[in-house]
Amino acid sequence: RLYLHDYTIHTKMEHFLKKLQKQIHLRHDKPALCDYQGRQRTYGELAAEIEQYHIFFRSAGIKEGDKVAIVARNSARWGVFFLSLNTYGAVAVPILPNFTPEGTAQLVNHSDSICLIIDNDLWKSLRKIGLPNIHIVLDAVEERLLYYEDETVKSAWENRGNLFSEKYPDGFNPTAVIYHEKMDSVGI
C-alpha cells in the first residue's frame, strides 16, 4: 500500500505568468497564438502587443487591481487581452458572450469593472443598457475604441504606438520582459 503521508512532495507549481515570461524569453521567435486559418503571433509579437496594452492601460488611468470585463468569443485577440490584463496587474473578468444583454449588463455591473472589452455586435445591444461603472469600451475583434468618457482615454488609445516607440527607441526586446517580480513567491 502507498500512504501519501510517508512522502514529502518537493515540487512547487509555477504561476502561469512566470511560465509565459519564460516562454517569451526562450521562444520569442516561435508561434504563440493564432486564430483558426488566421493571423499567427510569435511570443515576441505577443509580448510587444502586451506591452502596448500596458502603456494604454497606464495612460488611460487603469490601475493594478482594477477590474476589466471581457465579453467576447474565443479568439487569439481574447487571449492577448486576457494576458495583457493579468500581466499588468488588473483583474480580468471573463464573461461568456452568450448571455442576454440584460444578463451580461448585470454581470458587468456586479463585477465592478471600469473597462469593458467586448465584441462590437454584442456592444450594439448592450450599450442601450445602463453600465454606470464602465468608462472605457474596447472592441475585442477589430481592436478599436468604442466608448470613452475622458479625452485622455482617446488620446492614450490613439498614441499607444507612439508611446511604445518612445519607450523603446532602440526596439523592443522580448527577452527583457519581466512580469511581476513578486511572482517568485507565488504558487500556481
Coordinates of N, CA, C and O in Angstrom, one line a residue:
R1 N 0.8 -1.2 0.0 CA 0.0 0.0 0.0 C 0.9 1.2 0.0 O 1.9 1.3 0.6
L2 N 0.3 2.3 -0.6 CA 1.0 3.5 -0.7 C 0.3 4.5 0.2 O -0.9 4.8 0.1
Y3 N 1.0 5.1 1.2 CA 0.5 6.1 2.0 C 1.1 7.4 1.7 O 2.3 7.6 1.9
L4 N 0.3 8.4 1.3 CA 0.9 9.7 0.9 C 1.6 10.4 2.0 O 2.5 11.2 1.8
H5 N 1.1 10.2 3.3 CA 1.8 10.9 4.4 C 3.2 10.5 4.6 O 4.0 11.1 5.3
D6 N 3.6 9.4 3.9 CA 5.0 8.9 4.1 C 6.0 9.6 3.1 O 7.2 9.5 3.2
Y7 N 5.4 10.4 2.2 CA 6.2 11.1 1.2 C 6.0 12.6 1.3 O 5.0 13.1 1.6
T8 N 7.1 13.3 1.0 CA 7.1 14.7 1.0 C 7.2 15.2 -0.4 O 8.1 14.7 -1.1
I9 N 6.3 16.0 -0.9 CA 6.4 16.5 -2.3 C 7.1 17.8 -2.3 O 6.8 18.7 -1.6
H10 N 8.2 17.8 -3.0 CA 9.1 19.0 -3.0 C 9.0 19.8 -4.3 O 9.9 20.5 -4.7
T11 N 7.8 19.7 -5.0 CA 7.7 20.5 -6.2 C 6.8 21.7 -5.9 O 5.9 21.7 -5.1
K12 N 7.1 22.7 -6.6 CA 6.3 24.0 -6.4 C 5.8 24.3 -7.8 O 6.6 24.4 -8.8
M13 N 4.5 24.5 -7.9 CA 4.0 24.8 -9.2 C 4.3 26.3 -9.5 O 4.3 27.1 -8.6
E14 N 4.6 26.6 -10.8 CA 4.9 27.9 -11.2 C 3.6 28.7 -11.6 O 2.7 28.1 -12.1
H15 N 3.6 29.9 -11.3 CA 2.5 30.8 -11.7 C 2.5 30.9 -13.2 O 3.5 30.9 -13.8
F16 N 1.3 30.9 -13.8 CA 1.2 30.8 -15.2 C 1.8 32.0 -15.9 O 2.4 31.9 -17.0
L17 N 1.9 33.2 -15.3 CA 2.5 34.3 -15.9 C 4.1 34.2 -15.9 O 4.7 34.7 -16.7
K18 N 4.6 33.5 -14.9 CA 6.0 33.2 -14.8 C 6.4 32.2 -16.0 O 7.4 32.4 -16.6
K19 N 5.5 31.3 -16.2 CA 5.7 30.4 -17.3 C 5.6 31.1 -18.7 O 6.4 30.9 -19.6
L20 N 4.7 32.0 -18.8 CA 4.5 32.8 -20.0 C 5.8 33.6 -20.2 O 6.4 33.7 -21.3
Q21 N 6.3 34.3 -19.2 CA 7.6 35.0 -19.2 C 8.7 34.2 -19.7 O 9.5 34.6 -20.6
K22 N 8.8 33.0 -19.2 CA 9.9 32.1 -19.6 C 9.8 31.7 -21.1 O 10.7 31.7 -21.9
Q23 N 8.5 31.4 -21.6 CA 8.3 31.1 -23.0 C 8.6 32.3 -23.9 O 9.2 32.1 -25.0
I24 N 8.3 33.5 -23.5 CA 8.7 34.6 -24.3 C 10.2 34.8 -24.4 O 10.7 35.0 -25.5
H25 N 10.9 34.5 -23.3 CA 12.3 34.6 -23.3 C 13.0 33.5 -24.2 O 13.9 33.8 -25.0
L26 N 12.5 32.3 -24.1 CA 13.1 31.2 -24.8 C 12.6 31.0 -26.2 O 13.3 30.4 -27.0
R27 N 11.4 31.4 -26.5 CA 10.8 31.1 -27.8 C 10.2 32.3 -28.5 O 9.2 32.2 -29.2
H28 N 10.9 33.4 -28.3 CA 10.3 34.7 -28.8 C 10.1 34.7 -30.3 O 9.2 35.4 -30.8
D29 N 10.7 33.8 -31.0 CA 10.5 33.8 -32.5 C 9.6 32.6 -32.9 O 9.4 32.4 -34.1
K30 N 9.0 31.9 -32.0 CA 8.2 30.8 -32.3 C 6.7 31.1 -32.1 O 6.4 32.1 -31.4
P31 N 5.8 30.4 -32.8 CA 4.4 30.7 -32.7 C 3.8 30.6 -31.3 O 4.2 29.6 -30.6
A32 N 3.0 31.5 -30.9 CA 2.4 31.6 -29.6 C 0.9 31.4 -29.7 O 0.3 30.6 -29.0
L33 N 0.2 32.3 -30.4 CA -1.2 32.3 -30.6 C -1.6 32.4 -32.0 O -0.9 33.1 -32.8
C34 N -2.7 31.8 -32.4 CA -3.3 32.1 -33.7 C -4.8 31.8 -33.7 O -5.3 31.1 -32.9
D35 N -5.4 32.4 -34.7 CA -6.8 32.1 -34.9 C -6.9 31.0 -36.0 O -6.0 30.9 -36.8
Y36 N -8.0 30.3 -36.0 CA -8.2 29.3 -37.0 C -8.1 29.9 -38.4 O -8.8 30.8 -38.7
Q37 N -7.2 29.5 -39.2 CA -6.9 30.0 -40.5 C -6.8 31.5 -40.5 O -7.1 32.2 -41.5
G38 N -6.2 32.0 -39.5 CA -6.0 33.5 -39.3 C -4.6 33.8 -39.0 O -3.6 33.0 -39.2
R39 N -4.4 35.0 -38.4 CA -3.1 35.6 -38.1 C -2.5 34.7 -37.0 O -3.1 34.3 -36.0
Q40 N -1.2 34.5 -37.1 CA -0.4 33.9 -36.1 C 0.6 34.9 -35.5 O 1.1 35.7 -36.2
R41 N 0.7 34.8 -34.2 CA 1.6 35.7 -33.4 C 2.7 34.9 -32.8 O 2.5 33.8 -32.2
T42 N 3.9 35.4 -32.9 CA 5.0 34.7 -32.2 C 5.0 35.2 -30.7 O 4.3 36.2 -30.4
Y43 N 5.8 34.6 -29.9 CA 5.9 35.0 -28.5 C 6.4 36.4 -28.4 O 6.0 37.2 -27.6
G44 N 7.3 36.8 -29.3 CA 7.9 38.1 -29.3 C 6.8 39.2 -29.7 O 6.7 40.2 -29.1
E45 N 6.0 38.9 -30.7 CA 4.9 39.8 -31.1 C 3.9 39.9 -30.0 O 3.3 40.9 -29.7
L46 N 3.6 38.7 -29.4 CA 2.6 38.7 -28.2 C 3.1 39.7 -27.1 O 2.4 40.5 -26.6
A47 N 4.4 39.5 -26.8 CA 5.0 40.4 -25.7 C 4.9 41.9 -26.1 O 4.6 42.7 -25.2
A48 N 5.2 42.2 -27.4 CA 5.1 43.6 -27.8 C 3.6 44.1 -27.7 O 3.4 45.2 -27.3
E49 N 2.7 43.3 -28.1 CA 1.3 43.7 -28.0 C 0.9 43.9 -26.5 O 0.2 44.8 -26.2
I50 N 1.3 43.0 -25.7 CA 1.0 43.1 -24.3 C 1.6 44.4 -23.7 O 0.9 45.1 -23.0
E51 N 2.8 44.7 -24.1 CA 3.4 46.0 -23.6 C 2.7 47.2 -24.1 O 2.5 48.2 -23.4
Q52 N 2.2 47.1 -25.4 CA 1.4 48.3 -25.9 C 0.1 48.4 -25.1 O -0.3 49.6 -24.8
Y53 N -0.5 47.3 -24.7 CA -1.7 47.5 -23.9 C -1.4 48.0 -22.5 O -2.1 48.8 -21.9
H54 N -0.2 47.6 -21.9 CA 0.2 48.1 -20.6 C 0.3 49.6 -20.7 O -0.1 50.3 -19.8
I55 N 0.9 50.1 -21.8 CA 1.1 51.5 -22.0 C -0.3 52.2 -22.1 O -0.5 53.3 -21.4
F56 N -1.2 51.6 -22.8 CA -2.5 52.2 -22.9 C -3.2 52.2 -21.5 O -3.8 53.2 -21.1
F57 N -3.2 51.0 -20.8 CA -3.9 51.0 -19.5 C -3.4 52.1 -18.6 O -4.1 52.8 -18.0
R58 N -2.0 52.2 -18.5 CA -1.4 53.2 -17.7 C -1.9 54.6 -18.1 O -2.3 55.4 -17.2
S59 N -1.8 54.9 -19.4 CA -2.1 56.2 -19.8 C -3.6 56.5 -19.7 O -4.0 57.7 -19.5
A60 N -4.5 55.5 -19.8 CA -5.9 55.7 -19.7 C -6.4 55.7 -18.2 O -7.6 55.9 -18.0
G61 N -5.5 55.5 -17.3 CA -5.8 55.6 -15.8 C -6.3 54.3 -15.2 O -6.8 54.2 -14.1
I62 N -6.1 53.2 -15.9 CA -6.5 51.9 -15.4 C -5.3 51.5 -14.5 O -4.1 51.5 -14.9
K63 N -5.6 51.1 -13.2 CA -4.6 50.8 -12.2 C -4.6 49.3 -11.9 O -5.5 48.6 -12.2
E64 N -3.5 48.9 -11.3 CA -3.4 47.5 -10.8 C -4.6 47.3 -9.9 O -4.9 48.1 -9.1
G65 N -5.2 46.1 -10.0 CA -6.3 45.8 -9.2 C -7.7 46.2 -9.8 O -8.7 45.7 -9.3
D66 N -7.7 47.1 -10.8 CA -8.9 47.5 -11.4 C -9.5 46.3 -12.2 O -8.7 45.5 -12.7
K67 N -10.8 46.2 -12.2 CA -11.5 45.1 -12.9 C -11.8 45.5 -14.3 O -12.3 46.6 -14.5
V68 N -11.6 44.6 -15.2 CA -11.9 44.8 -16.7 C -12.6 43.5 -17.2 O -12.1 42.4 -17.1
A69 N -13.9 43.8 -17.6 CA -14.7 42.6 -18.1 C -14.4 42.4 -19.5 O -14.2 43.3 -20.3
I70 N -14.3 41.1 -19.9 CA -14.1 40.7 -21.3 C -15.3 39.8 -21.7 O -15.6 38.8 -21.1
V71 N -16.1 40.4 -22.6 CA -17.3 39.7 -23.1 C -17.0 39.5 -24.6 O -17.4 40.4 -25.4
A72 N -16.4 38.4 -25.0 CA -16.1 38.2 -26.3 C -16.0 36.7 -26.6 O -15.8 35.9 -25.7
R73 N -16.1 36.4 -27.9 CA -16.0 35.0 -28.4 C -14.5 34.6 -28.3 O -13.6 35.5 -28.4
N74 N -14.2 33.3 -28.2 CA -12.9 32.8 -28.2 C -12.1 33.2 -29.4 O -12.6 33.1 -30.5
S75 N -10.9 33.8 -29.2 CA -10.0 34.2 -30.3 C -8.7 34.4 -29.8 O -8.5 34.6 -28.6
A76 N -7.7 34.5 -30.6 CA -6.4 34.9 -30.2 C -6.4 36.3 -29.6 O -5.7 36.5 -28.6
R77 N -7.2 37.2 -30.1 CA -7.3 38.6 -29.6 C -7.8 38.5 -28.1 O -7.3 39.2 -27.3
W78 N -8.7 37.6 -27.9 CA -9.2 37.4 -26.5 C -8.1 37.1 -25.6 O -7.9 37.6 -24.5
G79 N -7.2 36.1 -26.1 CA -6.1 35.7 -25.3 C -5.1 36.9 -25.1 O -4.5 37.0 -24.0
V80 N -4.9 37.7 -26.1 CA -4.0 38.8 -25.9 C -4.5 39.8 -24.8 O -3.8 40.2 -24.0
F81 N -5.8 40.1 -24.9 CA -6.4 41.0 -23.9 C -6.3 40.3 -22.5 O -5.9 41.0 -21.5
F82 N -6.6 39.1 -22.3 CA -6.6 38.4 -21.1 C -5.2 38.4 -20.5 O -4.9 38.7 -19.3
L83 N -4.2 38.1 -21.3 CA -2.8 38.1 -20.8 C -2.3 39.5 -20.5 O -1.5 39.7 -19.6
S84 N -2.7 40.4 -21.3 CA -2.3 41.8 -21.1 C -2.8 42.3 -19.7 O -2.1 43.0 -19.0
L85 N -4.1 42.0 -19.4 CA -4.6 42.4 -18.2 C -3.9 41.8 -17.0 O -3.6 42.4 -16.0
N86 N -3.7 40.5 -17.1 CA -3.1 39.7 -16.0 C -1.7 40.2 -15.8 O -1.2 40.3 -14.6
T87 N -0.9 40.3 -16.8 CA 0.5 40.7 -16.7 C 0.6 42.2 -16.2 O 1.6 42.5 -15.5
Y88 N -0.4 43.0 -16.4 CA -0.4 44.4 -16.0 C -0.7 44.5 -14.5 O -0.3 45.4 -13.8
G89 N -1.5 43.5 -14.0 CA -1.9 43.5 -12.6 C -3.4 43.9 -12.4 O -3.9 44.0 -11.3
A90 N -4.1 44.1 -13.6 CA -5.5 44.3 -13.5 C -6.2 43.0 -13.3 O -5.6 41.9 -13.5
V91 N -7.5 43.0 -13.0 CA -8.3 41.8 -12.8 C -9.1 41.6 -14.0 O -10.1 42.3 -14.2
A92 N -8.8 40.5 -14.7 CA -9.7 40.2 -15.9 C -10.9 39.5 -15.4 O -10.9 38.5 -14.6
V93 N -12.1 39.9 -15.9 CA -13.4 39.3 -15.5 C -14.0 38.7 -16.8 O -14.7 39.4 -17.5
P94 N -13.7 37.5 -17.1 CA -14.3 36.9 -18.3 C -15.7 36.6 -18.1 O -16.1 36.0 -17.1
I95 N -16.5 37.0 -19.1 CA -18.0 36.7 -19.1 C -18.4 36.1 -20.4 O -18.0 36.6 -21.5
L96 N -19.1 35.0 -20.4 CA -19.5 34.3 -21.6 C -20.3 35.3 -22.5 O -21.1 36.0 -22.0
P97 N -20.1 35.2 -23.8 CA -20.8 36.1 -24.7 C -22.2 35.7 -25.0 O -22.9 36.4 -25.7
N98 N -22.7 34.6 -24.5 CA -24.0 34.1 -24.9 C -25.1 34.4 -23.9 O -26.2 33.9 -24.1
F99 N -24.8 35.2 -23.0 CA -25.9 35.7 -22.1 C -26.8 36.7 -22.8 O -26.3 37.3 -23.8
T100 N -28.0 37.0 -22.3 CA -28.8 38.0 -22.8 C -28.1 39.4 -22.5 O -27.3 39.4 -21.6
P101 N -28.4 40.4 -23.3 CA -27.8 41.7 -23.0 C -28.1 42.1 -21.5 O -27.2 42.7 -20.8
E102 N -29.3 41.9 -21.0 CA -29.6 42.2 -19.6 C -28.8 41.4 -18.6 O -28.3 42.0 -17.6
G103 N -28.6 40.1 -18.9 CA -27.8 39.3 -18.0 C -26.4 39.7 -18.1 O -25.7 39.7 -17.0
T104 N -25.9 40.0 -19.3 CA -24.5 40.5 -19.4 C -24.3 41.8 -18.6 O -23.3 41.9 -17.9
A105 N -25.2 42.7 -18.8 CA -25.1 44.0 -18.1 C -25.1 43.8 -16.5 O -24.3 44.4 -15.8
Q106 N -25.9 42.9 -16.1 CA -26.0 42.6 -14.6 C -24.6 42.0 -14.2 O -24.1 42.5 -13.1
L107 N -24.0 41.1 -14.9 CA -22.7 40.6 -14.5 C -21.6 41.6 -14.6 O -20.8 41.7 -13.7
V108 N -21.6 42.4 -15.6 CA -20.6 43.5 -15.7 C -20.8 44.5 -14.6 O -19.8 44.8 -13.9
N109 N -22.0 44.9 -14.3 CA -22.2 45.8 -13.2 C -21.8 45.2 -11.8 O -21.2 45.9 -11.0
H110 N -22.2 44.0 -11.6 CA -21.9 43.3 -10.4 C -20.4 43.1 -10.2 O -19.9 43.1 -9.0
S111 N -19.6 43.0 -11.3 CA -18.2 42.8 -11.2 C -17.4 44.1 -10.8 O -16.2 44.0 -10.5
D112 N -18.0 45.2 -10.8 CA -17.4 46.5 -10.6 C -16.3 46.8 -11.6 O -15.3 47.5 -11.3
S113 N -16.4 46.3 -12.8 CA -15.5 46.6 -13.8 C -15.6 48.0 -14.2 O -16.7 48.6 -14.3
I114 N -14.4 48.6 -14.6 CA -14.4 50.0 -15.0 C -14.2 50.1 -16.6 O -14.3 51.1 -17.2
C115 N -13.7 49.0 -17.1 CA -13.5 48.9 -18.6 C -14.1 47.6 -19.1 O -14.2 46.6 -18.4
L116 N -14.6 47.7 -20.3 CA -15.2 46.5 -21.0 C -14.6 46.3 -22.3 O -14.4 47.2 -23.1
I117 N -14.2 45.0 -22.5 CA -13.7 44.6 -23.8 C -14.7 43.6 -24.4 O -15.0 42.6 -23.7
I118 N -15.2 44.0 -25.5 CA -16.4 43.3 -26.0 C -16.4 43.2 -27.5 O -15.9 44.1 -28.2
D119 N -17.1 42.2 -28.0 CA -17.3 42.1 -29.5 C -18.3 43.2 -29.9 O -19.3 43.4 -29.2
N120 N -18.0 43.9 -31.0 CA -18.8 45.0 -31.4 C -20.3 44.7 -31.5 O -21.1 45.5 -31.1
D121 N -20.6 43.5 -32.1 CA -22.0 43.2 -32.3 C -22.7 43.0 -30.9 O -23.9 43.3 -30.8
L122 N -22.0 42.5 -29.9 CA -22.6 42.4 -28.6 C -22.7 43.8 -27.9 O -23.7 44.1 -27.2
W123 N -21.8 44.7 -28.2 CA -21.8 46.1 -27.7 C -23.1 46.8 -28.2 O -23.7 47.6 -27.5
K124 N -23.4 46.6 -29.5 CA -24.5 47.3 -30.1 C -25.8 47.0 -29.3 O -26.6 48.0 -29.1
S125 N -26.0 45.8 -28.8 CA -27.2 45.6 -28.0 C -27.0 45.9 -26.5 O -28.0 46.2 -25.8
L126 N -25.8 45.9 -26.0 CA -25.5 46.2 -24.6 C -25.5 47.7 -24.3 O -25.8 48.1 -23.2
R127 N -25.0 48.5 -25.2 CA -24.8 49.9 -24.9 C -26.1 50.7 -24.6 O -26.1 51.7 -24.0
K128 N -27.3 50.1 -24.9 CA -28.5 50.7 -24.6 C -28.9 50.5 -23.1 O -29.8 51.1 -22.6
I129 N -28.2 49.6 -22.5 CA -28.5 49.2 -21.1 C -27.5 50.0 -20.2 O -26.3 50.1 -20.6
G130 N -27.9 50.3 -19.0 CA -27.0 51.1 -18.2 C -25.8 50.3 -17.6 O -26.0 49.2 -17.1
L131 N -24.6 50.9 -17.8 CA -23.4 50.4 -17.3 C -22.7 51.5 -16.6 O -21.7 52.1 -17.1
P132 N -23.1 51.9 -15.4 CA -22.6 53.1 -14.8 C -21.2 53.1 -14.4 O -20.6 54.2 -14.4
N133 N -20.5 52.0 -14.2 CA -19.1 51.9 -13.8 C -18.2 51.9 -15.0 O -17.0 52.1 -14.8
I134 N -18.7 51.6 -16.2 CA -17.8 51.5 -17.4 C -17.5 52.8 -17.9 O -18.3 53.6 -18.3
H135 N -16.2 53.1 -18.0 CA -15.6 54.3 -18.5 C -14.9 54.2 -19.9 O -14.7 55.2 -20.6
I136 N -14.6 52.9 -20.2 CA -13.9 52.6 -21.4 C -14.4 51.3 -22.0 O -14.6 50.3 -21.3
V137 N -14.7 51.3 -23.3 CA -15.1 50.1 -24.0 C -14.2 49.9 -25.2 O -14.1 50.8 -26.1
L138 N -13.6 48.7 -25.3 CA -12.8 48.4 -26.5 C -13.4 47.2 -27.3 O -14.0 46.3 -26.7
D139 N -13.3 47.3 -28.6 CA -13.7 46.3 -29.5 C -12.7 45.1 -29.5 O -11.6 45.3 -29.9
A140 N -13.2 44.0 -29.1 CA -12.3 42.8 -29.0 C -11.9 42.2 -30.3 O -10.9 41.5 -30.4
V141 N -12.7 42.5 -31.3 CA -12.4 41.9 -32.6 C -11.6 42.8 -33.5 O -10.5 42.5 -34.0
E142 N -12.0 44.0 -33.7 CA -11.4 45.0 -34.6 C -10.4 45.9 -33.9 O -9.8 46.8 -34.5
E143 N -10.2 45.7 -32.6 CA -9.2 46.4 -31.8 C -9.3 47.9 -32.0 O -8.5 48.6 -32.5
R144 N -10.5 48.4 -31.5 CA -10.7 49.9 -31.6 C -11.5 50.3 -30.4 O -12.1 49.6 -29.7
L145 N -11.4 51.6 -30.1 CA -12.1 52.2 -29.0 C -13.5 52.5 -29.4 O -13.8 53.1 -30.4
L146 N -14.5 51.9 -28.6 CA -15.9 52.0 -28.9 C -16.6 53.1 -28.1 O -17.5 53.7 -28.5
Y147 N -16.0 53.3 -26.8 CA -16.7 54.3 -25.9 C -15.6 54.8 -24.9 O -14.8 54.0 -24.5
Y148 N -15.7 56.0 -24.6 CA -14.8 56.6 -23.6 C -15.5 57.8 -23.0 O -16.3 58.5 -23.7
E149 N -15.2 58.1 -21.8 CA -15.8 59.3 -21.1 C -14.8 60.5 -21.0 O -15.2 61.6 -20.8
D150 N -13.5 60.2 -21.2 CA -12.5 61.2 -21.0 C -11.6 61.2 -22.2 O -11.2 60.2 -22.7
E151 N -11.3 62.4 -22.6 CA -10.5 62.6 -23.8 C -9.1 62.0 -23.6 O -8.4 61.7 -24.6
T152 N -8.6 61.9 -22.4 CA -7.3 61.3 -22.2 C -7.3 59.9 -22.6 O -6.2 59.4 -23.0
V153 N -8.4 59.2 -22.5 CA -8.5 57.8 -22.9 C -8.4 57.7 -24.4 O -7.6 56.9 -25.0
K154 N -9.1 58.6 -25.1 CA -9.0 58.6 -26.6 C -7.5 58.9 -27.0 O -7.0 58.3 -27.9
S155 N -6.9 59.9 -26.4 CA -5.5 60.2 -26.7 C -4.6 59.0 -26.4 O -3.7 58.7 -27.2
A156 N -4.8 58.4 -25.3 CA -4.0 57.2 -24.9 C -4.1 56.1 -25.9 O -3.1 55.5 -26.3
W157 N -5.3 55.9 -26.4 CA -5.6 54.8 -27.4 C -4.9 55.2 -28.7 O -4.2 54.4 -29.3
E158 N -5.1 56.4 -29.2 CA -4.5 56.9 -30.5 C -3.0 56.9 -30.5 O -2.4 56.8 -31.5
N159 N -2.4 57.2 -29.3 CA -1.0 57.4 -29.2 C -0.2 56.2 -28.6 O 1.0 56.3 -28.4
R160 N -0.9 55.1 -28.4 CA -0.2 54.0 -27.7 C 1.0 53.5 -28.6 O 2.0 53.1 -28.0
G161 N 0.9 53.5 -29.9 CA 2.0 53.1 -30.7 C 3.2 54.0 -30.6 O 4.4 53.6 -30.5
N162 N 2.9 55.3 -30.6 CA 4.0 56.3 -30.4 C 4.6 56.2 -29.1 O 5.9 56.3 -28.9
L163 N 3.8 56.1 -28.0 CA 4.3 55.9 -26.7 C 5.2 54.7 -26.6 O 6.2 54.7 -25.9
F164 N 4.8 53.6 -27.2 CA 5.6 52.4 -27.3 C 7.0 52.7 -27.9 O 8.0 52.3 -27.4
S165 N 7.0 53.3 -29.1 CA 8.2 53.7 -29.8 C 9.1 54.6 -28.9 O 10.3 54.4 -28.9
E166 N 8.5 55.5 -28.2 CA 9.3 56.4 -27.3 C 9.9 55.6 -26.2 O 11.1 55.9 -25.8
K167 N 9.2 54.6 -25.6 CA 9.7 53.9 -24.5 C 10.8 52.9 -25.0 O 11.7 52.6 -24.2
Y168 N 10.7 52.5 -26.2 CA 11.7 51.5 -26.8 C 12.3 52.1 -28.0 O 12.1 51.6 -29.1
P169 N 13.1 53.2 -27.9 CA 13.7 53.8 -29.1 C 14.6 52.9 -29.9 O 14.8 53.1 -31.1
D170 N 15.2 51.9 -29.2 CA 16.2 51.0 -29.9 C 15.5 49.7 -30.3 O 16.2 48.7 -30.6
G171 N 14.2 49.7 -30.2 CA 13.4 48.5 -30.5 C 13.1 47.7 -29.2 O 13.8 47.8 -28.2
F172 N 12.0 46.9 -29.3 CA 11.5 46.1 -28.2 C 12.2 44.8 -28.1 O 12.4 44.1 -29.2
N173 N 12.8 44.4 -27.0 CA 13.4 43.2 -26.8 C 12.6 42.3 -25.9 O 12.6 42.4 -24.7
P174 N 11.9 41.3 -26.5 CA 11.1 40.4 -25.7 C 11.8 39.6 -24.7 O 11.2 39.2 -23.7
T175 N 13.1 39.4 -24.8 CA 13.8 38.6 -23.8 C 14.0 39.4 -22.5 O 14.5 38.9 -21.5
A176 N 13.7 40.7 -22.5 CA 13.9 41.6 -21.3 C 12.5 41.7 -20.5 O 12.5 42.4 -19.5
V177 N 11.5 41.0 -21.0 CA 10.2 41.0 -20.4 C 10.2 40.5 -19.0 O 10.8 39.4 -18.7
I178 N 9.7 41.2 -18.0 CA 9.6 40.7 -16.6 C 8.1 41.0 -16.2 O 7.7 42.2 -16.2
Y179 N 7.4 40.0 -15.9 CA 6.0 40.1 -15.4 C 6.0 39.9 -13.9 O 6.2 38.8 -13.5
H180 N 5.8 40.9 -13.1 CA 5.6 40.8 -11.7 C 6.7 40.1 -11.0 O 6.7 38.9 -10.8
E181 N 7.7 40.8 -10.6 CA 8.9 40.2 -9.9 C 8.5 39.5 -8.7 O 9.1 38.5 -8.3
K182 N 7.4 39.9 -8.0 CA 6.9 39.3 -6.8 C 6.4 37.9 -7.0 O 6.0 37.2 -6.0
M183 N 6.3 37.5 -8.3 CA 5.7 36.1 -8.5 C 6.6 35.0 -8.1 O 6.2 33.9 -8.0
D184 N 7.9 35.3 -7.7 CA 8.8 34.2 -7.3 C 8.2 33.5 -6.1 O 8.5 32.3 -5.8
S185 N 7.5 34.2 -5.3 CA 7.0 33.6 -4.0 C 5.5 33.1 -4.2 O 4.9 32.7 -3.2
V186 N 5.0 33.2 -5.4 CA 3.6 32.8 -5.6 C 3.5 31.4 -6.3 O 4.2 31.2 -7.2
G187 N 2.7 30.6 -5.8 CA 2.5 29.3 -6.4 C 1.3 29.4 -7.4 O 0.6 30.3 -7.4
I188 N 1.2 28.4 -8.2 CA 0.3 28.3 -9.3 C -0.1 29.7 -9.8 O -0.6 30.1 -10.6

